mmCIF file of C-alpha atoms in Angstrom:
data_model
loop_
_atom_site.group_PDB
_atom_site.id
_atom_site.type_symbol
_atom_site.label_atom_id
_atom_site.label_comp_id
_atom_site.label_asym_id
_atom_site.label_seq_id
_atom_site.Cartn_x
_atom_site.Cartn_y
_atom_site.Cartn_z
ATOM 1 C CA MET A 1 45.145 -125.715 93.187
ATOM 2 C CA GLU A 2 47.826 -128.051 92.039
ATOM 3 C CA GLY A 3 50.596 -126.500 90.048
ATOM 4 C CA MET A 4 49.890 -122.995 91.211
ATOM 5 C CA GLN A 5 52.787 -120.987 92.568
ATOM 6 C CA ALA A 6 51.773 -118.946 95.590
ATOM 7 C CA TYR A 7 53.606 -117.232 98.422
ATOM 8 C CA GLY A 8 56.953 -117.703 96.766
ATOM 9 C CA ALA A 9 56.779 -121.497 96.810
ATOM 10 C CA GLY A 10 57.086 -123.830 93.881
ATOM 11 C CA LYS A 11 54.400 -126.013 92.394
ATOM 12 C CA ALA A 12 52.360 -127.927 94.929
ATOM 13 C CA GLY A 13 53.350 -131.562 95.175
ATOM 14 C CA GLY A 14 56.736 -131.043 93.553
ATOM 15 C CA ALA A 15 59.823 -132.957 94.626
ATOM 16 C CA PHE A 16 61.854 -131.498 97.494
ATOM 17 C CA ASP A 17 65.154 -130.016 96.321
ATOM 18 C CA PRO A 18 67.572 -129.526 99.265
ATOM 19 C CA VAL A 19 69.938 -127.287 97.277
ATOM 20 C CA THR A 20 67.171 -124.909 96.233
ATOM 21 C CA PHE A 21 65.667 -125.003 99.723
ATOM 22 C CA PHE A 22 68.872 -123.974 101.494
ATOM 23 C CA GLN A 23 69.548 -121.250 98.923
ATOM 24 C CA GLN A 24 66.277 -119.462 99.654
ATOM 25 C CA PRO A 25 66.729 -116.166 101.555
ATOM 26 C CA GLN A 26 63.999 -117.128 104.004
ATOM 27 C CA THR A 27 65.718 -120.412 104.846
ATOM 28 C CA ILE A 28 69.094 -118.715 105.263
ATOM 29 C CA LEU A 29 67.671 -116.095 107.619
ATOM 30 C CA ARG A 30 65.822 -118.735 109.602
ATOM 31 C CA ILE A 31 69.011 -120.764 110.056
ATOM 32 C CA VAL A 32 70.891 -117.606 111.059
ATOM 33 C CA SER A 33 68.208 -116.830 113.658
ATOM 34 C CA TRP A 34 68.479 -120.415 114.859
ATOM 35 C CA LEU A 35 72.255 -120.074 115.308
ATOM 36 C CA PHE A 36 71.859 -116.738 117.100
ATOM 37 C CA SER A 37 69.456 -118.310 119.594
ATOM 38 C CA ILE A 38 71.998 -121.070 120.302
ATOM 39 C CA VAL A 39 74.733 -118.490 120.927
ATOM 40 C CA ILE A 40 72.553 -116.447 123.289
ATOM 41 C CA PHE A 41 71.345 -119.489 125.193
ATOM 42 C CA GLY A 42 74.837 -121.012 125.399
ATOM 43 C CA CYS A 43 76.586 -117.834 126.513
ATOM 44 C CA ILE A 44 74.201 -117.159 129.374
ATOM 45 C CA ALA A 45 73.727 -120.769 130.450
ATOM 46 C CA ASN A 46 77.470 -121.549 130.515
ATOM 47 C CA GLU A 47 79.077 -118.294 131.637
ATOM 48 C CA GLY A 48 76.182 -116.178 132.823
ATOM 49 C CA TYR A 49 76.472 -117.146 136.487
ATOM 50 C CA ILE A 50 79.359 -116.291 138.812
ATOM 51 C CA ASN A 51 80.062 -116.301 142.534
ATOM 52 C CA ARG A 52 82.222 -114.146 144.752
ATOM 53 C CA PRO A 53 85.468 -115.620 146.128
ATOM 54 C CA LYS A 54 84.044 -116.225 149.612
ATOM 55 C CA GLU A 55 80.550 -117.191 148.544
ATOM 56 C CA MET A 56 79.203 -120.454 147.197
ATOM 57 C CA GLU A 57 75.948 -119.124 145.792
ATOM 58 C CA GLU A 58 76.061 -118.153 142.138
ATOM 59 C CA TYR A 59 74.580 -114.918 140.860
ATOM 60 C CA CYS A 60 73.595 -113.725 137.439
ATOM 61 C CA ILE A 61 76.368 -111.816 135.723
ATOM 62 C CA PHE A 62 73.905 -109.107 134.702
ATOM 63 C CA ASN A 63 73.820 -106.963 137.852
ATOM 64 C CA HIS A 64 72.971 -110.012 140.000
ATOM 65 C CA ASN A 65 69.529 -109.868 138.413
ATOM 66 C CA GLN A 66 68.318 -113.425 138.118
ATOM 67 C CA ASN A 67 65.475 -112.338 135.854
ATOM 68 C CA ALA A 68 67.942 -111.133 133.211
ATOM 69 C CA CYS A 69 69.628 -114.523 132.934
ATOM 70 C CA ASN A 70 66.317 -116.367 133.064
ATOM 71 C CA TYR A 71 64.951 -114.167 130.294
ATOM 72 C CA GLY A 72 67.936 -114.788 128.034
ATOM 73 C CA VAL A 73 67.980 -118.549 128.612
ATOM 74 C CA PHE A 74 64.227 -118.920 128.163
ATOM 75 C CA MET A 75 64.031 -116.778 125.044
ATOM 76 C CA GLY A 76 67.061 -118.445 123.496
ATOM 77 C CA SER A 77 65.673 -121.937 124.035
ATOM 78 C CA MET A 78 62.175 -121.018 122.834
ATOM 79 C CA ALA A 79 63.521 -119.247 119.742
ATOM 80 C CA PHE A 80 65.604 -122.343 118.986
ATOM 81 C CA LEU A 81 62.526 -124.590 119.098
ATOM 82 C CA CYS A 82 60.450 -122.097 117.108
ATOM 83 C CA CYS A 83 63.056 -121.953 114.343
ATOM 84 C CA MET A 84 63.122 -125.741 114.166
ATOM 85 C CA ALA A 85 59.327 -125.879 113.890
ATOM 86 C CA PHE A 86 59.174 -123.315 111.090
ATOM 87 C CA LEU A 87 62.047 -124.959 109.249
ATOM 88 C CA ALA A 88 59.966 -128.130 109.222
ATOM 89 C CA LEU A 89 57.018 -126.073 107.956
ATOM 90 C CA ASP A 90 59.194 -124.617 105.196
ATOM 91 C CA VAL A 91 60.073 -128.130 104.056
ATOM 92 C CA TYR A 92 56.406 -129.159 104.029
ATOM 93 C CA PHE A 93 55.150 -125.869 102.573
ATOM 94 C CA PRO A 94 55.503 -126.785 98.849
ATOM 95 C CA GLN A 95 53.282 -129.819 99.448
ATOM 96 C CA ILE A 96 50.381 -127.590 100.534
ATOM 97 C CA SER A 97 48.053 -127.271 97.556
ATOM 98 C CA SER A 98 45.420 -125.049 99.162
ATOM 99 C CA VAL A 99 46.051 -121.329 98.814
ATOM 100 C CA LYS A 100 44.035 -120.714 101.991
ATOM 101 C CA ASP A 101 46.284 -123.050 103.972
ATOM 102 C CA ARG A 102 49.349 -121.363 102.521
ATOM 103 C CA LYS A 103 47.929 -118.010 103.508
ATOM 104 C CA LYS A 104 47.411 -119.217 107.087
ATOM 105 C CA ALA A 105 50.982 -120.505 107.239
ATOM 106 C CA VAL A 106 52.407 -117.231 105.936
ATOM 107 C CA LEU A 107 50.285 -115.126 108.291
ATOM 108 C CA ALA A 108 51.392 -117.319 111.201
ATOM 109 C CA ASP A 109 55.006 -116.823 110.160
ATOM 110 C CA ILE A 110 54.527 -113.056 110.001
ATOM 111 C CA GLY A 111 52.889 -112.949 113.432
ATOM 112 C CA VAL A 112 55.480 -115.176 115.096
ATOM 113 C CA SER A 113 58.379 -113.310 113.489
ATOM 114 C CA ALA A 114 56.999 -109.944 114.582
ATOM 115 C CA PHE A 115 56.555 -111.314 118.109
ATOM 116 C CA TRP A 116 60.127 -112.602 118.296
ATOM 117 C CA SER A 117 61.524 -109.411 116.826
ATOM 118 C CA PHE A 118 59.783 -107.444 119.574
ATOM 119 C CA MET A 119 60.866 -109.870 122.304
ATOM 120 C CA TRP A 120 64.495 -109.696 121.185
ATOM 121 C CA PHE A 121 64.282 -105.906 121.196
ATOM 122 C CA VAL A 122 63.064 -106.058 124.789
ATOM 123 C CA GLY A 123 65.760 -108.599 125.627
ATOM 124 C CA PHE A 124 68.503 -106.485 124.082
ATOM 125 C CA CYS A 125 67.435 -103.385 126.017
ATOM 126 C CA PHE A 126 67.050 -105.377 129.242
ATOM 127 C CA LEU A 127 70.405 -107.167 129.062
ATOM 128 C CA ALA A 128 72.293 -104.073 127.891
ATOM 129 C CA ASN A 129 70.858 -102.001 130.729
ATOM 130 C CA GLN A 130 71.631 -104.605 133.385
ATOM 131 C CA TRP A 131 75.161 -105.067 132.078
ATOM 132 C CA GLN A 132 75.732 -101.325 132.080
ATOM 133 C CA VAL A 133 74.696 -100.897 135.727
ATOM 134 C CA THR A 134 76.635 -103.951 136.942
ATOM 135 C CA LYS A 135 78.998 -102.942 139.740
ATOM 136 C CA HIS A 136 82.679 -103.570 139.199
ATOM 137 C CA GLU A 137 83.190 -104.809 142.759
ATOM 138 C CA ASP A 138 80.665 -107.588 142.181
ATOM 139 C CA ASN A 139 82.881 -109.019 139.439
ATOM 140 C CA PRO A 140 86.367 -107.484 139.697
ATOM 141 C CA LEU A 141 87.889 -109.976 137.254
ATOM 142 C CA ARG A 142 85.117 -109.418 134.735
ATOM 143 C CA GLU A 143 84.493 -113.136 134.463
ATOM 144 C CA GLY A 144 82.103 -113.986 131.666
ATOM 145 C CA GLY A 145 82.336 -110.501 130.199
ATOM 146 C CA ASP A 146 82.814 -111.758 126.657
ATOM 147 C CA ALA A 147 79.826 -114.079 126.991
ATOM 148 C CA ALA A 148 77.652 -111.252 128.300
ATOM 149 C CA ARG A 149 78.625 -108.941 125.454
ATOM 150 C CA ALA A 150 78.072 -111.727 122.931
ATOM 151 C CA ALA A 151 74.572 -112.376 124.289
ATOM 152 C CA ILE A 152 73.748 -108.672 124.048
ATOM 153 C CA THR A 153 75.185 -108.378 120.529
ATOM 154 C CA PHE A 154 73.372 -111.388 119.114
ATOM 155 C CA SER A 155 70.142 -110.285 120.786
ATOM 156 C CA PHE A 156 70.463 -107.079 118.798
ATOM 157 C CA PHE A 157 71.138 -108.940 115.540
ATOM 158 C CA SER A 158 68.186 -111.257 116.178
ATOM 159 C CA ILE A 159 65.823 -108.289 116.036
ATOM 160 C CA PHE A 160 66.586 -107.745 112.362
ATOM 161 C CA THR A 161 66.891 -111.376 111.265
ATOM 162 C CA TRP A 162 63.426 -112.171 112.609
ATOM 163 C CA LEU A 163 61.935 -108.907 111.365
ATOM 164 C CA PHE A 164 63.307 -109.148 107.833
ATOM 165 C CA LYS A 165 62.620 -112.862 107.486
ATOM 166 C CA GLY A 166 59.037 -112.797 108.696
ATOM 167 C CA VAL A 167 57.679 -109.406 107.765
ATOM 168 C CA CYS A 168 59.610 -108.216 104.706
ATOM 169 C CA LEU A 169 59.905 -111.465 102.756
ATOM 170 C CA ASN A 170 56.408 -112.714 103.536
ATOM 171 C CA PHE A 171 54.892 -109.295 102.891
ATOM 172 C CA CYS A 172 56.297 -109.440 99.364
ATOM 173 C CA SER A 173 54.798 -112.909 98.990
ATOM 174 C CA LEU A 174 51.393 -111.640 100.129
ATOM 175 C CA ILE A 175 51.492 -108.843 97.570
ATOM 176 C CA PHE A 176 52.420 -111.392 94.899
ATOM 177 C CA LEU A 177 49.486 -113.594 95.877
ATOM 178 C CA LEU A 178 47.046 -110.682 95.808
ATOM 179 C CA LEU A 179 48.199 -109.796 92.308
ATOM 180 C CA VAL A 180 47.879 -113.417 91.164
ATOM 181 C CA CYS A 181 44.415 -113.790 92.695
ATOM 182 C CA GLY A 182 43.333 -110.485 91.164
ATOM 183 C CA CYS A 183 44.468 -111.582 87.705
ATOM 184 C CA MET A 184 42.735 -114.948 88.102
ATOM 185 C CA PHE A 185 39.503 -113.256 89.165
ATOM 186 C CA ILE A 186 39.582 -110.903 86.181
ATOM 187 C CA CYS A 187 40.243 -113.796 83.791
ATOM 188 C CA PHE A 188 37.406 -115.773 85.364
ATOM 189 C CA CYS A 189 34.968 -112.873 84.984
ATOM 190 C CA VAL A 190 35.967 -112.357 81.357
ATOM 191 C CA HIS A 191 35.573 -116.077 80.683
ATOM 192 C CA VAL A 192 32.122 -116.241 82.296
ATOM 193 C CA ASN A 193 31.006 -113.125 80.455
ATOM 194 C CA SER A 194 32.109 -114.617 77.136
ATOM 195 C CA LEU A 195 30.116 -117.790 77.851
ATOM 196 C CA VAL A 196 26.994 -115.797 78.698
ATOM 197 C CA CYS A 197 27.313 -113.770 75.518
ATOM 198 C CA GLU A 198 27.871 -116.917 73.471
ATOM 199 C CA TYR A 199 24.749 -118.743 74.686
ATOM 200 C CA VAL A 200 22.258 -115.864 74.756
ATOM 201 C CA PRO A 201 19.335 -116.875 72.456
ATOM 202 C CA THR A 202 18.893 -114.954 69.247
ATOM 203 C CA GLY A 203 16.443 -112.125 69.654
ATOM 204 C CA CYS A 204 17.137 -111.397 73.316
ATOM 205 C CA PRO A 205 17.622 -107.725 74.022
ATOM 206 C CA ASP A 206 21.068 -106.566 75.059
ATOM 207 C CA SER A 207 19.671 -105.417 78.394
ATOM 208 C CA LEU A 208 19.262 -109.076 79.406
ATOM 209 C CA LEU A 209 22.989 -109.256 79.921
ATOM 210 C CA TYR A 210 22.695 -106.547 82.541
ATOM 211 C CA GLY A 211 20.122 -108.307 84.702
ATOM 212 C CA GLU A 212 16.838 -107.080 83.264
ATOM 213 C CA VAL A 213 14.260 -109.835 82.816
ATOM 214 C CA LYS A 214 12.498 -109.501 79.465
ATOM 215 C CA GLU A 215 10.798 -111.920 77.163
ATOM 216 C CA CYS A 216 13.063 -113.425 74.517
ATOM 217 C CA VAL A 217 12.055 -114.051 70.945
ATOM 218 C CA PHE A 218 13.304 -117.463 69.765
#
């Protein structure tokens, strides 16, 4: 359906406009989520491991729980790659002419965004809890404290950037598409009905239009 605007995108096959693309709320939120994932990954990977003065082995800053650091690093890196993939999809999206393919892309975006919003909620609760129960004697100088708090804070913010970007914006696009498709269907039915009425032979009873088979008088 070339030229049709669906799911908030412009006409299919139109030229890519970088200025318009980066001004879209969905693109801005996706870039913000991408930056948040870099901050979380960087904070934990660089300053998330410490060691005691007389020990060589490094421990996770979050209550010596290695799973907490692994979770933050893994989720940050995966969210980074996921944002890059969907940014590429956003660039290619206006070239998709099929409404069905656009629908699949939007539904995939909604599902992935809901998944990441939930995973960041779990990550925020997990990291905040482990940081709260961390013993002071394990890290008397509070090394990496700012990095730990930054990772927790941006995990919390990531919940809403992913949720709003994927669910709220795309949900509005789905409603828009349903309204457009409904209007198109009504117009199509009216058009077909007008053609049937125009080409009914003279002398046919009116009931023929309603599916009753009767003999026509020509």
